[in-house]
Amino acid sequence: MPRRLATLLPFFLSFPGLALAEGGKKGMPQLDFANKLLLSQVVWLAIIFFALYLLLSQWGLPRVASVLAERARRIKGDLDAARAAKQTADDAIAELNAAARHAHAEAGAAIAGATERAKREALAHASALDARLKADLEAAEARIVAAEQVAMGALREAARETTVTLITRLTGLAPAAGAVAAAVEQALAARAVG
Amino acid sequence: MAVLAAEGSAIDALGQFRLAHGLGEIGGAVNFTNANEIMLLAGAVLLGLLYFGMKPRAIVPGRLQALVEYLHDFIYNMCLDQIGEEGKRFFPFIFTLFTFILIGNLLGLFPYFFTFTSHIMVTGALAILVIVLVTLVALRIHGLRFFTYFFPAGVPKLLAPLIIPIEILSYLSRPVSLSIRLFANMTAGHVMFEVFASFMIMLVGALGAFGYVLAVAPLAINIALMGFEILVAFLQAYVFAILTCIYLHDAVHLH
């Protein structure tokens, strides 16, 4: 057992130095400059790194960038479309409101116009009726006057004939027609008839 | 995390960082390494992710596409926030840098996979690439006015002999700290994995059945370490990328 434990000794010894001392018999391979592979790996590194840089800058990264640009373009397009749609909706609402207001005003005007027209018509109707009634009244009055005059004319004739007849019967003499007419007129005027 | 190699009693914690030839005979002929294999795999994973993720080109993305788009936007916003409007031009570079390091870190966590970000030569090369790019960008945009960067306006002329060397030193230390931070983090994490995993095998080897019971403790530690290392993988890639962005901001705006 002690022999076996002894085999662990190198580990404990080398641990503090992270085993660098243990490998120290040849030194670090990274610093073994006698090895020509140390330099050749750098030459190949240069070739591989340069090739990788060319491939990435010419092919790989533009490929990613194009997808990212396409996405950004698409998102911007969608946002613009949404904004345009909102604008259209806003315009439509404004148009609707304007139309409603316009219709409201038009209806108000139509009502006012109709009321005015109805009033005017009623007024015209009333005045026409009035005029017709007035005309009827005047005609009736004229007819009355005419009838009165006819009646008055007949009265004079009757008075004259009565007067002539009376005088003739009483005196036996026929009076002069002019004198009789004048006397009748005088008598009628005195009674204020006609 | 490379192969658990507890050869006898010795813990070979650094063996996992040893480079070997990759891709068989042909790879061997051009000194292609196992680190480069994982680099190729990282590139393939990234390109595959982009290809299959973006294949649907959906307006409402699925899971994989959302992942790719999130990754894209994450780096893109980082560039814009840190560098400003000019950050768009550097976005492909920052994206390549971040994803390459991130996938390299993550792939390294798989058993038997080489962790190429644990090599100072690799992180150093990337850091030098960054600092050269930053300097070239600054020179291109500001011309010789770039050198006023090392002597900020408003500082007394008397302090010039002190300020200028300090500023130059701090500028030159950028790639050093950038590369060592990533290399040291990845190396330390993977060494810890190896140490605790080897300890489990040694416990079993030394104590038999009782060793299996005791080995639960290092196993639990390794499980916790794995969670921690996944965090580190993201964090270090992020730190590398954001520091590059900050340096580029300085280059573009000169303070």
Short mmCIF file of C-alpha atoms in Angstrom, two decimals:
data_model
loop_
_atom_site.label_atom_id
_atom_site.label_comp_id
_atom_site.label_asym_id
_atom_site.label_seq_id
_atom_site.Cartn_x
_atom_site.Cartn_y
_atom_site.Cartn_z
CA MET A 1 0.00 0.00 0.00
CA PRO A 2 2.71 2.57 0.80
CA ARG A 3 4.22 1.81 -2.59
CA ARG A 4 0.90 2.44 -4.24
CA LEU A 5 0.41 5.69 -2.38
CA ALA A 6 3.87 6.67 -3.47
CA THR A 7 2.73 6.56 -7.07
CA LEU A 8 0.36 9.42 -6.23
CA LEU A 9 3.25 11.51 -5.04
CA PRO A 10 4.07 13.08 -8.40
CA PHE A 11 0.52 14.37 -8.58
CA PHE A 12 0.72 16.13 -5.24
CA LEU A 13 4.08 17.49 -6.09
CA SER A 14 3.05 18.76 -9.46
CA PHE A 15 -0.35 20.12 -8.47
CA PRO A 16 0.73 23.56 -7.19
CA GLY A 17 2.53 24.28 -10.41
CA LEU A 18 -0.40 22.93 -12.44
CA ALA A 19 1.91 20.20 -13.66
CA LEU A 20 3.96 22.68 -15.62
CA ALA A 21 7.02 21.53 -13.77
CA GLU A 22 6.23 17.92 -14.60
CA GLY A 23 6.14 18.65 -18.31
CA GLY A 24 9.17 20.79 -17.80
CA LYS A 25 11.48 18.07 -18.89
CA LYS A 26 10.66 19.10 -22.45
CA GLY A 27 9.21 22.52 -21.70
CA MET A 28 5.92 23.80 -23.00
CA PRO A 29 5.23 22.55 -26.54
CA GLN A 30 3.93 26.04 -27.32
CA LEU A 31 7.44 27.44 -26.72
CA ASP A 32 9.38 24.64 -28.38
CA PHE A 33 10.64 26.81 -31.20
CA ALA A 34 12.84 24.04 -32.57
CA ASN A 35 9.66 22.41 -33.83
CA LYS A 36 9.07 23.66 -37.35
CA LEU A 37 5.37 22.80 -37.01
CA LEU A 38 5.07 25.75 -34.63
CA LEU A 39 5.67 28.13 -37.51
CA SER A 40 3.95 26.09 -40.20
CA GLN A 41 0.71 26.10 -38.22
CA VAL A 42 0.80 29.90 -38.34
CA VAL A 43 1.24 29.85 -42.12
CA TRP A 44 -1.77 27.57 -42.41
CA LEU A 45 -3.61 29.74 -39.87
CA ALA A 46 -3.03 32.73 -42.13
CA ILE A 47 -4.33 30.84 -45.17
CA ILE A 48 -7.38 29.44 -43.35
CA PHE A 49 -8.21 32.73 -41.61
CA PHE A 50 -7.91 34.72 -44.83
CA ALA A 51 -10.06 32.22 -46.73
CA LEU A 52 -12.63 32.27 -43.95
CA TYR A 53 -12.62 36.07 -43.95
CA LEU A 54 -13.18 36.16 -47.72
CA LEU A 55 -15.97 33.59 -47.57
CA LEU A 56 -17.70 35.34 -44.69
CA SER A 57 -17.40 38.87 -46.04
CA GLN A 58 -18.33 37.95 -49.62
CA TRP A 59 -20.92 35.24 -49.06
CA GLY A 60 -21.91 34.42 -45.47
CA LEU A 61 -22.53 37.79 -43.89
CA PRO A 62 -24.28 39.44 -46.88
CA ARG A 63 -26.59 36.41 -46.85
CA VAL A 64 -27.57 37.12 -43.25
CA ALA A 65 -27.72 40.86 -43.85
CA SER A 66 -30.05 40.42 -46.83
CA VAL A 67 -32.49 38.40 -44.73
CA LEU A 68 -32.36 40.98 -41.94
CA ALA A 69 -32.84 43.81 -44.44
CA GLU A 70 -35.72 41.94 -46.05
CA ARG A 71 -37.36 41.52 -42.64
CA ALA A 72 -36.85 45.19 -41.76
CA ARG A 73 -38.31 46.15 -45.16
CA ARG A 74 -41.27 43.84 -44.64
CA ILE A 75 -41.99 45.17 -41.15
CA LYS A 76 -41.71 48.74 -42.39
CA GLY A 77 -44.02 47.91 -45.30
CA ASP A 78 -46.58 46.34 -42.97
CA LEU A 79 -46.41 49.31 -40.63
CA ASP A 80 -46.84 51.69 -43.55
CA ALA A 81 -49.81 49.67 -44.82
CA ALA A 82 -51.36 49.72 -41.35
CA ARG A 83 -50.80 53.45 -41.12
CA ALA A 84 -52.33 53.95 -44.56
CA ALA A 85 -55.32 51.79 -43.60
CA LYS A 86 -55.82 53.83 -40.45
CA GLN A 87 -55.62 57.02 -42.51
CA THR A 88 -58.24 55.65 -44.90
CA ALA A 89 -60.49 54.71 -41.99
CA ASP A 90 -60.06 58.14 -40.45
CA ASP A 91 -60.87 59.77 -43.78
CA ALA A 92 -63.96 57.59 -44.16
CA ILE A 93 -65.15 58.51 -40.67
CA ALA A 94 -64.58 62.20 -41.37
CA GLU A 95 -66.44 61.86 -44.66
CA LEU A 96 -69.29 60.08 -42.92
CA ASN A 97 -69.52 62.78 -40.28
CA ALA A 98 -69.46 65.48 -42.95
CA ALA A 99 -72.17 63.69 -44.92
CA ALA A 100 -74.31 63.31 -41.80
CA ARG A 101 -73.90 66.98 -40.98
CA HIS A 102 -74.71 67.93 -44.55
CA ALA A 103 -77.80 65.70 -44.62
CA HIS A 104 -78.94 67.15 -41.32
CA ALA A 105 -78.57 70.69 -42.62
CA GLU A 106 -80.30 69.80 -45.88
CA ALA A 107 -83.21 68.20 -44.05
CA GLY A 108 -83.53 71.29 -41.84
CA ALA A 109 -83.55 73.53 -44.88
CA ALA A 110 -86.12 71.35 -46.63
CA ILE A 111 -88.40 71.46 -43.59
CA ALA A 112 -88.02 75.21 -43.30
CA GLY A 113 -88.69 75.62 -47.04
CA ALA A 114 -91.76 73.41 -46.93
CA THR A 115 -93.14 75.28 -43.92
CA GLU A 116 -92.56 78.62 -45.62
CA ARG A 117 -94.18 77.44 -48.83
CA ALA A 118 -97.16 76.05 -46.96
CA LYS A 119 -97.54 79.37 -45.15
CA ARG A 120 -97.33 81.30 -48.40
CA GLU A 121 -99.81 79.03 -50.06
CA ALA A 122 -102.23 79.33 -47.17
CA LEU A 123 -101.86 83.07 -47.25
CA ALA A 124 -102.44 83.22 -51.00
CA HIS A 125 -105.42 80.94 -50.68
CA ALA A 126 -106.86 83.10 -47.91
CA SER A 127 -106.38 86.33 -49.80
CA ALA A 128 -107.88 84.87 -52.96
CA LEU A 129 -110.90 83.78 -50.99
CA ASP A 130 -111.06 87.17 -49.45
CA ALA A 131 -110.97 88.86 -52.82
CA ARG A 132 -113.61 86.59 -54.21
CA LEU A 133 -115.88 87.24 -51.24
CA LYS A 134 -115.29 90.96 -51.61
CA ALA A 135 -116.14 90.79 -55.29
CA ASP A 136 -119.27 88.79 -54.51
CA LEU A 137 -120.22 91.36 -51.89
CA GLU A 138 -119.68 94.22 -54.27
CA ALA A 139 -121.65 92.50 -56.97
CA ALA A 140 -124.43 91.89 -54.53
CA GLU A 141 -124.35 95.49 -53.43
CA ALA A 142 -124.40 96.64 -57.03
CA ARG A 143 -127.32 94.40 -57.68
CA ILE A 144 -129.13 95.89 -54.68
CA VAL A 145 -128.43 99.43 -55.89
CA ALA A 146 -129.61 98.52 -59.37
CA ALA A 147 -132.74 96.93 -57.97
CA GLU A 148 -133.32 99.99 -55.80
CA GLN A 149 -132.97 102.31 -58.77
CA VAL A 150 -135.30 100.18 -60.81
CA ALA A 151 -137.68 100.27 -57.89
CA MET A 152 -137.30 104.04 -57.52
CA GLY A 153 -137.87 104.52 -61.25
CA ALA A 154 -141.10 102.52 -61.01
CA LEU A 155 -142.13 104.60 -57.96
CA ARG A 156 -141.74 107.92 -59.90
CA GLU A 157 -143.73 106.52 -62.76
CA ALA A 158 -146.46 105.40 -60.40
CA ALA A 159 -146.42 108.72 -58.54
CA ARG A 160 -146.64 110.67 -61.81
CA GLU A 161 -149.45 108.55 -63.16
CA THR A 162 -151.29 108.70 -59.84
CA THR A 163 -150.84 112.47 -59.74
CA VAL A 164 -152.09 112.89 -63.32
CA THR A 165 -155.06 110.63 -62.66
CA LEU A 166 -155.95 112.42 -59.42
CA ILE A 167 -155.76 115.89 -60.96
CA THR A 168 -157.70 114.81 -64.00
CA ARG A 169 -160.41 113.27 -61.85
CA LEU A 170 -160.66 116.23 -59.51
CA THR A 171 -160.39 119.11 -61.98
CA GLY A 172 -161.23 117.50 -65.14
CA LEU A 173 -158.26 119.09 -66.67
CA ALA A 174 -155.05 117.22 -67.73
CA PRO A 175 -151.98 118.76 -66.04
CA ALA A 176 -148.80 119.48 -67.91
CA ALA A 177 -146.44 116.48 -67.83
CA GLY A 178 -143.41 118.61 -66.95
CA ALA A 179 -145.05 120.21 -63.97
CA VAL A 180 -146.14 116.85 -62.59
CA ALA A 181 -142.61 115.34 -62.90
CA ALA A 182 -141.06 118.35 -61.21
CA ALA A 183 -143.55 118.19 -58.38
CA VAL A 184 -142.90 114.46 -57.88
CA GLU A 185 -139.12 115.00 -57.85
CA GLN A 186 -139.59 117.80 -55.35
CA ALA A 187 -141.76 115.65 -53.13
CA LEU A 188 -139.32 112.70 -53.29
CA ALA A 189 -136.38 114.96 -52.52
CA ALA A 190 -138.25 116.35 -49.55
CA ARG A 191 -138.67 112.82 -48.24
CA ALA A 192 -135.06 112.03 -49.05
CA VAL A 193 -135.72 108.91 -50.94
CA GLY A 194 -133.16 107.55 -53.43
CA MET B 1 -8.79 18.69 -24.25
CA ALA B 2 -6.48 16.10 -25.68
CA VAL B 3 -5.99 12.47 -24.86
CA LEU B 4 -5.66 11.59 -21.20
CA ALA B 5 -2.10 10.47 -21.08
CA ALA B 6 -1.11 9.32 -17.67
CA GLU B 7 1.90 7.36 -18.63
CA GLY B 8 2.76 5.35 -15.58
CA SER B 9 3.02 7.69 -12.65
CA ALA B 10 3.83 10.87 -14.57
CA ILE B 11 1.12 13.31 -15.53
CA ASP B 12 1.82 14.56 -19.03
CA ALA B 13 -0.37 17.66 -18.73
CA LEU B 14 1.41 19.46 -21.56
CA GLY B 15 1.40 16.61 -24.06
CA GLN B 16 -2.02 17.73 -25.27
CA PHE B 17 -0.43 20.89 -26.68
CA ARG B 18 2.18 19.01 -28.72
CA LEU B 19 1.78 19.61 -32.42
CA ALA B 20 1.67 16.73 -34.86
CA HIS B 21 1.17 16.38 -38.57
CA GLY B 22 -2.41 16.46 -39.77
CA LEU B 23 -4.30 15.31 -42.84
CA GLY B 24 -2.09 12.28 -43.42
CA GLU B 25 0.71 12.08 -46.01
CA ILE B 26 -0.28 15.17 -47.97
CA GLY B 27 -0.69 17.23 -44.81
CA GLY B 28 2.67 15.97 -43.62
CA ALA B 29 4.31 17.02 -46.86
CA VAL B 30 3.21 20.65 -46.38
CA ASN B 31 3.59 20.62 -42.58
CA PHE B 32 -0.15 20.82 -42.05
CA THR B 33 -0.69 20.32 -38.31
CA ASN B 34 -3.41 18.87 -36.10
CA ALA B 35 -4.07 22.45 -34.93
CA ASN B 36 -4.82 23.41 -38.54
CA GLU B 37 -7.22 20.49 -38.81
CA ILE B 38 -9.31 22.00 -36.02
CA MET B 39 -9.02 25.43 -37.66
CA LEU B 40 -10.46 23.93 -40.84
CA LEU B 41 -13.18 22.25 -38.79
CA ALA B 42 -13.96 25.55 -37.03
CA GLY B 43 -14.27 27.27 -40.40
CA ALA B 44 -16.46 24.45 -41.72
CA VAL B 45 -18.69 24.59 -38.63
CA LEU B 46 -19.08 28.34 -39.01
CA LEU B 47 -19.79 28.22 -42.74
CA GLY B 48 -22.16 25.27 -42.21
CA LEU B 49 -23.96 27.22 -39.51
CA LEU B 50 -24.36 30.18 -41.85
CA TYR B 51 -25.42 27.97 -44.77
CA PHE B 52 -27.96 25.79 -42.99
CA GLY B 53 -29.04 28.53 -40.60
CA MET B 54 -29.86 31.02 -43.34
CA LYS B 55 -31.20 28.45 -45.81
CA PRO B 56 -34.89 29.00 -44.91
CA ARG B 57 -34.50 32.80 -45.26
CA ALA B 58 -37.61 32.95 -43.09
CA ILE B 59 -39.26 36.18 -42.00
CA VAL B 60 -39.95 34.51 -38.65
CA PRO B 61 -36.69 32.63 -38.00
CA GLY B 62 -36.38 29.09 -36.68
CA ARG B 63 -33.91 28.15 -33.96
CA LEU B 64 -30.78 27.83 -36.10
CA GLN B 65 -31.59 30.95 -38.12
CA ALA B 66 -32.29 32.89 -34.92
CA LEU B 67 -28.90 31.75 -33.60
CA VAL B 68 -27.09 32.95 -36.72
CA GLU B 69 -29.01 36.23 -36.76
CA TYR B 70 -28.32 36.77 -33.08
CA LEU B 71 -24.61 36.16 -33.65
CA HIS B 72 -24.65 38.57 -36.60
CA ASP B 73 -26.47 41.31 -34.69
CA PHE B 74 -24.38 40.79 -31.57
CA ILE B 75 -21.12 41.46 -33.42
CA TYR B 76 -22.67 44.12 -35.66
CA ASN B 77 -23.92 46.10 -32.66
CA MET B 78 -20.61 45.64 -30.90
CA CYS B 79 -18.84 47.15 -33.93
CA LEU B 80 -21.28 50.07 -34.11
CA ASP B 81 -21.22 50.74 -30.36
CA GLN B 82 -17.45 50.52 -29.94
CA ILE B 83 -16.11 51.92 -33.21
CA GLY B 84 -19.00 54.09 -34.36
CA GLU B 85 -20.41 54.47 -37.85
CA GLU B 86 -17.07 53.36 -39.40
CA GLY B 87 -17.47 50.06 -37.55
CA LYS B 88 -19.56 48.71 -40.43
CA ARG B 89 -16.42 48.40 -42.57
CA PHE B 90 -14.65 46.32 -39.94
CA PHE B 91 -17.66 44.15 -39.14
CA PRO B 92 -16.65 41.17 -41.36
CA PHE B 93 -13.17 41.17 -39.82
CA ILE B 94 -14.43 41.36 -36.22
CA PHE B 95 -17.03 38.70 -36.99
CA THR B 96 -14.41 36.37 -38.46
CA LEU B 97 -12.07 36.97 -35.54
CA PHE B 98 -14.71 36.44 -32.86
CA THR B 99 -16.34 33.35 -34.35
CA PHE B 100 -13.00 31.76 -35.30
CA ILE B 101 -11.67 32.11 -31.75
CA LEU B 102 -14.98 31.17 -30.15
CA ILE B 103 -15.47 28.00 -32.18
CA GLY B 104 -11.78 27.15 -31.73
CA ASN B 105 -12.18 27.46 -27.95
CA LEU B 106 -15.37 25.41 -27.93
CA LEU B 107 -14.08 22.67 -30.24
CA GLY B 108 -11.04 22.40 -27.98
CA LEU B 109 -13.31 21.30 -25.14
CA PHE B 110 -14.16 18.05 -26.94
CA PRO B 111 -11.99 15.10 -25.96
CA TYR B 112 -9.20 14.35 -28.47
CA PHE B 113 -9.68 17.76 -30.12
CA PHE B 114 -6.68 20.06 -30.35
CA THR B 115 -7.14 23.55 -28.89
CA PHE B 116 -5.43 25.86 -31.37
CA THR B 117 -6.12 28.94 -29.21
CA SER B 118 -3.80 27.44 -26.57
CA HIS B 119 -0.80 28.17 -28.79
CA ILE B 120 0.95 31.48 -28.28
CA MET B 121 2.06 31.39 -31.91
CA VAL B 122 -1.55 31.31 -33.05
CA THR B 123 -2.90 33.93 -30.62
CA GLY B 124 0.23 36.00 -31.22
CA ALA B 125 -0.29 35.88 -34.98
CA LEU B 126 -3.91 36.97 -34.57
CA ALA B 127 -2.86 39.77 -32.18
CA ILE B 128 -0.16 40.97 -34.58
CA LEU B 129 -2.72 40.89 -37.40
CA VAL B 130 -5.00 43.07 -35.28
CA ILE B 131 -2.29 45.57 -34.32
CA VAL B 132 -0.96 45.84 -37.88
CA LEU B 133 -4.50 46.40 -39.15
CA VAL B 134 -5.16 49.01 -36.46
CA THR B 135 -1.95 50.86 -37.28
CA LEU B 136 -2.60 50.76 -41.04
CA VAL B 137 -6.15 52.03 -40.52
CA ALA B 138 -4.88 54.87 -38.34
CA LEU B 139 -2.16 55.82 -40.86
CA ARG B 140 -4.62 55.68 -43.75
CA ILE B 141 -7.22 57.86 -42.02
CA HIS B 142 -4.96 60.34 -40.22
CA GLY B 143 -1.68 60.12 -42.12
CA LEU B 144 1.26 61.34 -40.10
CA ARG B 145 -1.09 62.96 -37.59
CA PHE B 146 -1.40 59.42 -36.23
CA PHE B 147 1.89 59.93 -34.39
CA THR B 148 0.31 62.64 -32.23
CA TYR B 149 -1.45 59.69 -30.64
CA PHE B 150 1.74 59.07 -28.66
CA PHE B 151 1.76 62.64 -27.33
CA PRO B 152 -1.76 63.68 -26.33
CA ALA B 153 -2.67 67.35 -26.71
CA GLY B 154 -2.58 69.42 -23.53
CA VAL B 155 0.31 67.59 -21.92
CA PRO B 156 3.17 69.89 -20.93
CA LYS B 157 6.04 69.78 -23.41
CA LEU B 158 8.40 69.12 -20.55
CA LEU B 159 6.84 65.69 -20.00
CA ALA B 160 7.41 64.60 -23.61
CA PRO B 161 10.52 62.50 -22.86
CA LEU B 162 8.46 60.61 -20.30
CA ILE B 163 5.06 60.42 -21.97
CA ILE B 164 6.15 59.39 -25.46
CA PRO B 165 8.08 56.25 -24.44
CA ILE B 166 5.24 55.25 -22.11
CA GLU B 167 2.64 55.70 -24.83
CA ILE B 168 4.71 53.79 -27.37
CA LEU B 169 5.30 51.02 -24.87
CA SER B 170 1.61 50.77 -24.00
CA TYR B 171 0.76 50.69 -27.72
CA LEU B 172 3.25 47.90 -28.36
CA SER B 173 2.12 45.96 -25.30
CA ARG B 174 -1.37 45.65 -26.74
CA PRO B 175 -0.65 42.63 -28.96
CA VAL B 176 1.36 41.07 -26.14
CA SER B 177 -1.45 41.27 -23.60
CA LEU B 178 -4.02 40.35 -26.24
CA SER B 179 -2.21 37.16 -27.21
CA ILE B 180 -1.01 36.09 -23.77
CA ARG B 181 -4.46 36.56 -22.22
CA LEU B 182 -6.08 34.11 -24.63
CA PHE B 183 -3.17 31.66 -24.72
CA ALA B 184 -2.78 31.56 -20.93
CA ASN B 185 -6.50 31.16 -20.26
CA MET B 186 -6.87 28.27 -22.66
CA THR B 187 -3.64 26.57 -21.62
CA ALA B 188 -4.42 26.82 -17.90
CA GLY B 189 -7.94 25.46 -18.34
CA HIS B 190 -6.80 22.47 -20.37
CA VAL B 191 -3.93 21.71 -18.01
CA MET B 192 -6.43 21.62 -15.14
CA PHE B 193 -8.63 19.19 -17.07
CA GLU B 194 -5.65 16.94 -17.71
CA VAL B 195 -4.42 17.08 -14.13
CA PHE B 196 -7.73 16.15 -12.55
CA ALA B 197 -8.54 13.52 -15.16
CA SER B 198 -5.11 11.94 -14.74
CA PHE B 199 -5.60 12.02 -11.00
CA MET B 200 -8.75 9.92 -11.39
CA ILE B 201 -6.82 7.26 -13.32
CA MET B 202 -4.00 7.32 -10.81
CA LEU B 203 -6.41 6.93 -7.89
CA VAL B 204 -7.96 3.88 -9.49
CA GLY B 205 -4.55 2.48 -10.36
CA ALA B 206 -3.21 3.00 -6.84
CA LEU B 207 -6.20 2.18 -4.65
CA GLY B 208 -8.31 -0.19 -6.77
CA ALA B 209 -12.02 -0.34 -5.88
CA PHE B 210 -11.64 2.34 -3.20
CA GLY B 211 -10.00 4.50 -5.83
CA TYR B 212 -13.18 4.45 -7.89
CA VAL B 213 -15.06 5.96 -4.93
CA LEU B 214 -12.45 8.65 -4.37
CA ALA B 215 -12.24 9.41 -8.11
CA VAL B 216 -15.73 10.86 -7.92
CA ALA B 217 -14.25 14.03 -6.39
CA PRO B 218 -11.91 14.94 -9.29
CA LEU B 219 -14.67 13.95 -11.69
CA ALA B 220 -17.01 16.42 -10.01
CA ILE B 221 -14.31 19.06 -10.20
CA ASN B 222 -13.82 18.37 -13.91
CA ILE B 223 -17.56 18.67 -14.54
CA ALA B 224 -17.58 22.04 -12.77
CA LEU B 225 -14.44 22.99 -14.72
CA MET B 226 -16.17 22.15 -17.98
CA GLY B 227 -18.93 24.65 -17.19
CA PHE B 228 -16.33 27.20 -16.25
CA GLU B 229 -14.31 26.56 -19.41
CA ILE B 230 -17.37 27.03 -21.61
CA LEU B 231 -17.79 30.42 -19.96
CA VAL B 232 -14.10 31.16 -20.52
CA ALA B 233 -14.40 30.12 -24.18
CA PHE B 234 -17.08 32.74 -24.77
CA LEU B 235 -15.52 35.33 -22.52
CA GLN B 236 -12.05 35.17 -24.06
CA ALA B 237 -13.40 35.32 -27.60
CA TYR B 238 -15.51 38.30 -26.56
CA VAL B 239 -12.59 40.01 -24.85
CA PHE B 240 -10.38 39.52 -27.91
CA ALA B 241 -13.06 40.92 -30.20
CA ILE B 242 -14.06 43.87 -28.03
CA LEU B 243 -10.44 44.90 -27.41
CA THR B 244 -9.90 44.81 -31.17
CA CYS B 245 -12.94 47.07 -31.51
CA ILE B 246 -11.60 49.47 -28.89
CA TYR B 247 -8.21 49.62 -30.64
CA LEU B 248 -9.98 50.26 -33.94
CA HIS B 249 -11.97 53.03 -32.28
CA ASP B 250 -8.72 54.65 -31.19
CA ALA B 251 -7.34 54.24 -34.71
CA VAL B 252 -10.40 55.81 -36.30
CA HIS B 253 -10.91 58.66 -33.83
CA LEU B 254 -7.39 59.13 -32.34
CA HIS B 255 -8.59 59.39 -28.70
#
